[in-house]
Amino acid sequence: MAPVIEARALTKMYGDTIAVDHVTLSVEKGALFGLLGPNGSGKTTMIKVLTGQTRQSAGSATVLGIDVEHDPIGVREHVGIIPEQETPPSFLTATEYLDFVGAIRKIPDVQKKADGWFDLLEFDDQRDVLCKDLSRGTRQKLMFTQAFLHRPSLALIDEPLINFDPIMQRKVKDFLIGYVKEGNTIFISTHILDIAEEICSEFAILNRGTLLFTGTVAELKARDQHLDDFFLSLVRADRHV
Amino acid sequence: MFELFTNMMREEWRVHSTLFGSLSFALYPVMIFVIAFMGSFVLPFFAAGIPPGYPSIIIHAIFLLLGIMVGGFGLMGREVMNRRFGQASLLAYSARSLPITERHIFVVFVIKDTVYYLILCVLPFVFGFTVASPFLHIPLALPLLLFLTLTLAFLTGLALIFFLSTVYARSKHVFILLCICGILAGTTLYLSHSLTPVSLFPPLQLFYLFSWETLLVACAVILIPSVIAAMLFTTEFADTTRKYKPLFTSLARRLSFFPYPPLATKDLLDLERSGSFVGQVLFSFLIPLCLLWFLLSILTRILPAVSILLVFSILTGVIAAMMYTWLTMLDTFNTYSCLPISVPTLLSGKISSFTALQLIPAIFIAIVSIAAGGLAYLVPALVICLSVSFYTLGVTCWLTGLSPNVLIYDAKVLVSWFVLVVIALFAIIVLIVINPFYTLASSALFLPAWGFVKLSYAKWNTREQPGF
Ligand SMILES: Nc1ncnc2c1ncn2[C@@H]1O[C@H](COP(=O)(O)OP(=O)(O)OP(=O)(O)O)[C@@H](O)[C@H]1O
Ligand SMILES: [Mg+2]
């Protein structure tokens, strides 16, 4: 079966800066894939290219079998995305924003679906507040809801837990693990290694735009190695090259 | 205070120069210089047909208008403090964490913007005229005086609107009261004929006859409203969490005749709830146009009333095209980047919302035509206004895509915009002179307008969208 995400020598330049440098990578259906790397290593850029939010400079990628360069809208139609900077439209309320997303994505019964999320993420009392006036964490909850409203078979999430309190983190982790068990795929980027080690099945390490390693968490555990030690040794070694 | 000011200036420069590259941005004032320089040579041709004094009135009026167009600081309120360039965290915003008051930051912000416009527009314009003046046998003292009076004219417009918009933001009732007083005073003066407009406008008076007293009055006219406005400025409203009953779905159903109802609904709610709709209609449309009408009516002595009405329709069209910026200002592309929606779809969504907004200039121009007794010319006036507006919109879309407020500062963009718009306006003016009814032909502008929109879809679809 074809991989859900397949990148071949994917490269993205911003002027002279190489944000992503010839990354070749594939993610299979049912994986909870973690893209790890220090600040500025190209994680966000990678997600942006894979979701057609920005065009690659070289190489190619398919997501759910769709070429991201030729049909970025097609990709975005099928996947769920939570961007790094959560920016729901400012002058709609939380409910209205979900109605808006529902209208764009042509989702029937949006509000019924949204209700479940308001309950799960505990922000029902905020539903009529303007997005502008929501707290960061609540905005992140809203972005979570937005991404899963159409139950995508693949979701790409940039730093999923960064604005959540510990209780919410637990809930979201459980949700993600459960979602993958249903046969969906999740691609997250993070530099919080504990989270990756806890929930991810596979991971890749990116440093200065290049892929240093791909493997499974199970492999690492079999070798009795901790992800953070492994990560630090790899990144440090790369720094000295 | 000064340090904050220099940092804000530096930041403004960086925001713009990184967006277009320093060179293209630095060329912006150069372009205005060139336009003024070339324009100076055209002046004698006009001067032949126009009584002396009129060119100076027109130039001062232009700078007064420029000030009026940029002076709506009071409307920004917390938007100033929040984000003017999307997520780009601005000093004005981050300075909140410093031990200074918001009023202080706001004042610095206003001064910065004023100085910025002065350097970017007023200074290069006067400089262009100065350099041209020896060729035109104009004494050098004149441009120097002009520099002073144009700056004052610009600042007068800015201070006036700064004041009015702050009053508006504080209390609508007081604002309406002020407007009624203003209109009454204006009509009385206009009917009594005892005063010429010149004597009401200190900068122009100063231009005709320099005296220290007049200079003092001119400065007072600028400083007093500005200081009051700065004192009235409040960020109190920034502390409320606004709640609304969900309106989106029902509104979208009612707007289902739009090509993209969800986008139109969002535009409408954004405009309404940001409080910018009524404010913009007042300060970026009605007030400048009323003033313009007043200024144009001075020209009745040299131009037939019909021509004035039709020229006014052209200008209304250009100003109406600016409504496109009202729609794009409140949005950042980031909002849509995670949704399956393409840039051409977004553009056409904005264009259809824009089309709906054109009801405002249409009604306005109809009222003006009837009030001016030019009922016979109602149709040409409407046709001119709307075709100019849509043509200008097409040009704007093509050149600046979804970020007109920012990209217009690119020198290349500005010049292209200017040239494309002026060509069309010039053609219509020629038609007006030949026969007012020939201007019906201006409806042909819808064709290039449509072409530019199509081009803009192709152009912006492949470009990376900046995150503001
Ligand atoms: N829009 C842009 N313009 C120019 N350079 C950019 C842009 N976006 C990212 N970069 C550069 O690309 C590189 C990778 O950035 P990216 O945001 O992908 O890193 P990241 O791994 O997500 O970092 P973080 O963990 O801090 O979120 C950085 O060097 C950054 O400066
Ligand atoms: Mg990132």
Short mmCIF file of N, CA and C in Angstrom, two decimals, chain B residues 338-421:
data_model
loop_
_atom_site.label_atom_id
_atom_site.label_comp_id
_atom_site.label_asym_id
_atom_site.label_seq_id
_atom_site.Cartn_x
_atom_site.Cartn_y
_atom_site.Cartn_z
N CYS B 338 -4.90 27.02 6.30
CA CYS B 338 -5.14 25.62 6.63
C CYS B 338 -6.44 25.11 6.05
N LEU B 339 -7.10 25.93 5.23
CA LEU B 339 -8.37 25.51 4.64
C LEU B 339 -8.21 25.28 3.13
N PRO B 340 -9.07 24.44 2.56
CA PRO B 340 -8.95 24.18 1.12
C PRO B 340 -9.54 25.33 0.31
N ILE B 341 -8.84 26.45 0.29
CA ILE B 341 -9.39 27.60 -0.41
C ILE B 341 -8.23 28.29 -1.12
N SER B 342 -8.43 28.56 -2.40
CA SER B 342 -7.30 29.09 -3.17
C SER B 342 -7.30 30.61 -3.16
N VAL B 343 -6.17 31.19 -3.51
CA VAL B 343 -6.07 32.64 -3.54
C VAL B 343 -7.06 33.25 -4.54
N PRO B 344 -7.21 32.69 -5.75
CA PRO B 344 -8.22 33.26 -6.66
C PRO B 344 -9.62 33.25 -6.06
N THR B 345 -9.96 32.21 -5.33
CA THR B 345 -11.28 32.18 -4.69
C THR B 345 -11.40 33.30 -3.66
N LEU B 346 -10.33 33.48 -2.87
CA LEU B 346 -10.34 34.55 -1.88
C LEU B 346 -10.48 35.90 -2.56
N LEU B 347 -9.71 36.09 -3.63
CA LEU B 347 -9.78 37.36 -4.35
C LEU B 347 -11.19 37.59 -4.87
N SER B 348 -11.78 36.56 -5.46
CA SER B 348 -13.10 36.82 -6.02
C SER B 348 -14.13 37.01 -4.91
N GLY B 349 -13.88 36.39 -3.76
CA GLY B 349 -14.74 36.66 -2.61
C GLY B 349 -14.67 38.12 -2.20
N LYS B 350 -13.44 38.65 -2.13
CA LYS B 350 -13.27 40.05 -1.77
C LYS B 350 -13.91 40.95 -2.82
N ILE B 351 -13.78 40.56 -4.07
CA ILE B 351 -14.34 41.40 -5.13
C ILE B 351 -15.86 41.42 -5.06
N SER B 352 -16.46 40.30 -4.71
CA SER B 352 -17.92 40.35 -4.64
C SER B 352 -18.37 41.16 -3.43
N SER B 353 -17.64 41.08 -2.31
CA SER B 353 -18.00 41.95 -1.19
C SER B 353 -17.82 43.41 -1.58
N PHE B 354 -16.75 43.67 -2.32
CA PHE B 354 -16.49 45.02 -2.81
C PHE B 354 -17.65 45.50 -3.66
N THR B 355 -18.13 44.62 -4.54
CA THR B 355 -19.24 44.98 -5.42
C THR B 355 -20.45 45.40 -4.59
N ALA B 356 -20.71 44.66 -3.53
CA ALA B 356 -21.84 45.03 -2.68
C ALA B 356 -21.63 46.41 -2.06
N LEU B 357 -20.39 46.69 -1.65
CA LEU B 357 -20.10 47.99 -1.03
C LEU B 357 -20.28 49.14 -2.02
N GLN B 358 -20.22 48.85 -3.32
CA GLN B 358 -20.31 49.92 -4.30
C GLN B 358 -21.69 50.57 -4.34
N LEU B 359 -22.62 49.96 -3.63
CA LEU B 359 -23.92 50.59 -3.46
C LEU B 359 -23.75 51.97 -2.80
N ILE B 360 -22.76 52.07 -1.91
CA ILE B 360 -22.56 53.33 -1.18
C ILE B 360 -22.18 54.46 -2.13
N PRO B 361 -21.10 54.31 -2.94
CA PRO B 361 -20.80 55.39 -3.88
C PRO B 361 -21.92 55.62 -4.89
N ALA B 362 -22.62 54.56 -5.28
CA ALA B 362 -23.69 54.74 -6.26
C ALA B 362 -24.78 55.64 -5.70
N ILE B 363 -25.20 55.34 -4.47
CA ILE B 363 -26.23 56.17 -3.84
C ILE B 363 -25.71 57.59 -3.63
N PHE B 364 -24.47 57.66 -3.17
CA PHE B 364 -23.87 58.97 -2.89
C PHE B 364 -23.86 59.84 -4.13
N ILE B 365 -23.39 59.26 -5.24
CA ILE B 365 -23.25 60.07 -6.46
C ILE B 365 -24.63 60.43 -7.00
N ALA B 366 -25.60 59.53 -6.81
CA ALA B 366 -26.97 59.84 -7.25
C ALA B 366 -27.50 61.05 -6.48
N ILE B 367 -27.28 61.04 -5.16
CA ILE B 367 -27.75 62.16 -4.35
C ILE B 367 -27.07 63.45 -4.77
N VAL B 368 -25.76 63.37 -4.96
CA VAL B 368 -25.02 64.58 -5.34
C VAL B 368 -25.53 65.10 -6.69
N SER B 369 -25.73 64.20 -7.65
CA SER B 369 -26.20 64.63 -8.97
C SER B 369 -27.53 65.36 -8.86
N ILE B 370 -28.43 64.76 -8.08
CA ILE B 370 -29.75 65.37 -7.96
C ILE B 370 -29.65 66.70 -7.22
N ALA B 371 -28.87 66.71 -6.13
CA ALA B 371 -28.73 67.93 -5.35
C ALA B 371 -28.09 69.05 -6.16
N ALA B 372 -27.17 68.66 -7.05
CA ALA B 372 -26.49 69.67 -7.85
C ALA B 372 -27.33 70.09 -9.04
N GLY B 373 -28.55 69.58 -9.12
CA GLY B 373 -29.44 69.96 -10.20
C GLY B 373 -29.07 69.34 -11.53
N GLY B 374 -28.26 68.31 -11.46
CA GLY B 374 -27.81 67.71 -12.72
C GLY B 374 -28.50 66.39 -12.99
N LEU B 375 -29.82 66.37 -12.78
CA LEU B 375 -30.55 65.12 -12.95
C LEU B 375 -30.32 64.51 -14.34
N ALA B 376 -30.19 65.38 -15.32
CA ALA B 376 -29.97 64.91 -16.69
C ALA B 376 -28.67 64.12 -16.79
N TYR B 377 -27.74 64.44 -15.89
CA TYR B 377 -26.43 63.79 -15.96
C TYR B 377 -26.27 62.67 -14.95
N LEU B 378 -27.39 62.28 -14.35
CA LEU B 378 -27.34 61.22 -13.34
C LEU B 378 -26.71 59.94 -13.90
N VAL B 379 -27.15 59.55 -15.08
CA VAL B 379 -26.65 58.30 -15.65
C VAL B 379 -25.15 58.38 -15.99
N PRO B 380 -24.71 59.41 -16.72
CA PRO B 380 -23.26 59.50 -16.95
C PRO B 380 -22.46 59.52 -15.65
N ALA B 381 -22.96 60.26 -14.64
CA ALA B 381 -22.22 60.36 -13.38
C ALA B 381 -22.07 58.98 -12.74
N LEU B 382 -23.17 58.23 -12.74
CA LEU B 382 -23.13 56.88 -12.16
C LEU B 382 -22.20 55.97 -12.93
N VAL B 383 -22.31 56.02 -14.25
CA VAL B 383 -21.48 55.16 -15.08
C VAL B 383 -20.00 55.46 -14.87
N ILE B 384 -19.67 56.75 -14.84
CA ILE B 384 -18.27 57.13 -14.63
C ILE B 384 -17.79 56.60 -13.28
N CYS B 385 -18.55 56.91 -12.23
CA CYS B 385 -18.13 56.56 -10.88
C CYS B 385 -17.87 55.06 -10.77
N LEU B 386 -18.82 54.26 -11.24
CA LEU B 386 -18.68 52.81 -11.06
C LEU B 386 -17.61 52.23 -11.98
N SER B 387 -17.52 52.73 -13.21
CA SER B 387 -16.49 52.12 -14.07
C SER B 387 -15.09 52.49 -13.58
N VAL B 388 -14.92 53.73 -13.12
CA VAL B 388 -13.61 54.10 -12.57
C VAL B 388 -13.29 53.25 -11.35
N SER B 389 -14.29 53.08 -10.49
CA SER B 389 -14.07 52.31 -9.27
C SER B 389 -13.66 50.87 -9.58
N PHE B 390 -14.38 50.22 -10.50
CA PHE B 390 -14.05 48.83 -10.80
C PHE B 390 -12.74 48.70 -11.57
N TYR B 391 -12.49 49.67 -12.43
CA TYR B 391 -11.22 49.64 -13.14
C TYR B 391 -10.06 49.78 -12.14
N THR B 392 -10.19 50.74 -11.23
CA THR B 392 -9.13 50.94 -10.22
C THR B 392 -8.99 49.69 -9.35
N LEU B 393 -10.11 49.08 -9.03
CA LEU B 393 -10.07 47.84 -8.25
C LEU B 393 -9.26 46.78 -9.01
N GLY B 394 -9.56 46.63 -10.31
CA GLY B 394 -8.86 45.63 -11.12
C GLY B 394 -7.35 45.86 -11.09
N VAL B 395 -6.96 47.12 -11.28
CA VAL B 395 -5.54 47.46 -11.25
C VAL B 395 -4.94 47.13 -9.89
N THR B 396 -5.67 47.51 -8.83
CA THR B 396 -5.18 47.27 -7.47
C THR B 396 -5.02 45.78 -7.19
N CYS B 397 -6.01 44.99 -7.60
CA CYS B 397 -5.93 43.54 -7.40
C CYS B 397 -4.72 42.96 -8.12
N TRP B 398 -4.57 43.38 -9.33
CA TRP B 398 -3.49 42.82 -10.14
C TRP B 398 -2.13 43.17 -9.52
N LEU B 399 -2.00 44.43 -9.07
CA LEU B 399 -0.69 44.87 -8.58
C LEU B 399 -0.42 44.44 -7.15
N THR B 400 -1.45 44.38 -6.31
CA THR B 400 -1.19 44.17 -4.89
C THR B 400 -1.88 42.95 -4.29
N GLY B 401 -2.67 42.24 -5.07
CA GLY B 401 -3.31 41.02 -4.57
C GLY B 401 -4.13 41.26 -3.31
N LEU B 402 -3.86 40.46 -2.31
CA LEU B 402 -4.65 40.55 -1.08
C LEU B 402 -4.05 41.51 -0.05
N SER B 403 -2.92 42.14 -0.38
CA SER B 403 -2.28 43.02 0.60
C SER B 403 -2.04 44.43 0.06
N PRO B 404 -3.11 45.12 -0.39
CA PRO B 404 -2.90 46.44 -0.98
C PRO B 404 -2.29 47.45 0.00
N ASN B 405 -2.65 47.33 1.28
CA ASN B 405 -2.17 48.34 2.24
C ASN B 405 -0.66 48.33 2.37
N VAL B 406 -0.07 47.19 2.14
CA VAL B 406 1.37 47.07 2.35
C VAL B 406 2.11 47.19 1.01
N LEU B 407 1.61 46.49 0.00
CA LEU B 407 2.38 46.42 -1.24
C LEU B 407 2.39 47.73 -2.02
N ILE B 408 1.46 48.63 -1.73
CA ILE B 408 1.44 49.89 -2.47
C ILE B 408 2.68 50.73 -2.16
N TYR B 409 3.36 50.39 -1.08
CA TYR B 409 4.58 51.13 -0.74
C TYR B 409 5.78 50.70 -1.58
N ASP B 410 5.57 49.73 -2.44
CA ASP B 410 6.63 49.34 -3.34
C ASP B 410 6.64 50.34 -4.51
N ALA B 411 7.80 50.92 -4.78
CA ALA B 411 7.88 51.98 -5.78
C ALA B 411 7.37 51.53 -7.14
N LYS B 412 7.77 50.34 -7.55
CA LYS B 412 7.34 49.84 -8.87
C LYS B 412 5.82 49.73 -8.92
N VAL B 413 5.28 49.19 -7.85
CA VAL B 413 3.83 49.01 -7.78
C VAL B 413 3.13 50.37 -7.82
N LEU B 414 3.65 51.30 -7.04
CA LEU B 414 3.02 52.62 -6.98
C LEU B 414 2.99 53.28 -8.35
N VAL B 415 4.14 53.24 -9.03
CA VAL B 415 4.21 53.90 -10.33
C VAL B 415 3.27 53.22 -11.33
N SER B 416 3.28 51.89 -11.35
CA SER B 416 2.39 51.19 -12.28
C SER B 416 0.94 51.54 -11.98
N TRP B 417 0.61 51.55 -10.72
CA TRP B 417 -0.76 51.86 -10.31
C TRP B 417 -1.14 53.26 -10.80
N PHE B 418 -0.24 54.19 -10.51
CA PHE B 418 -0.46 55.58 -10.85
C PHE B 418 -0.66 55.75 -12.35
N VAL B 419 0.24 55.16 -13.12
CA VAL B 419 0.18 55.31 -14.58
C VAL B 419 -1.12 54.71 -15.12
N LEU B 420 -1.42 53.50 -14.68
CA LEU B 420 -2.62 52.83 -15.20
C LEU B 420 -3.89 53.59 -14.86
N VAL B 421 -3.96 54.10 -13.65
CA VAL B 421 -5.17 54.81 -13.24
C VAL B 421 -5.26 56.16 -13.95
#
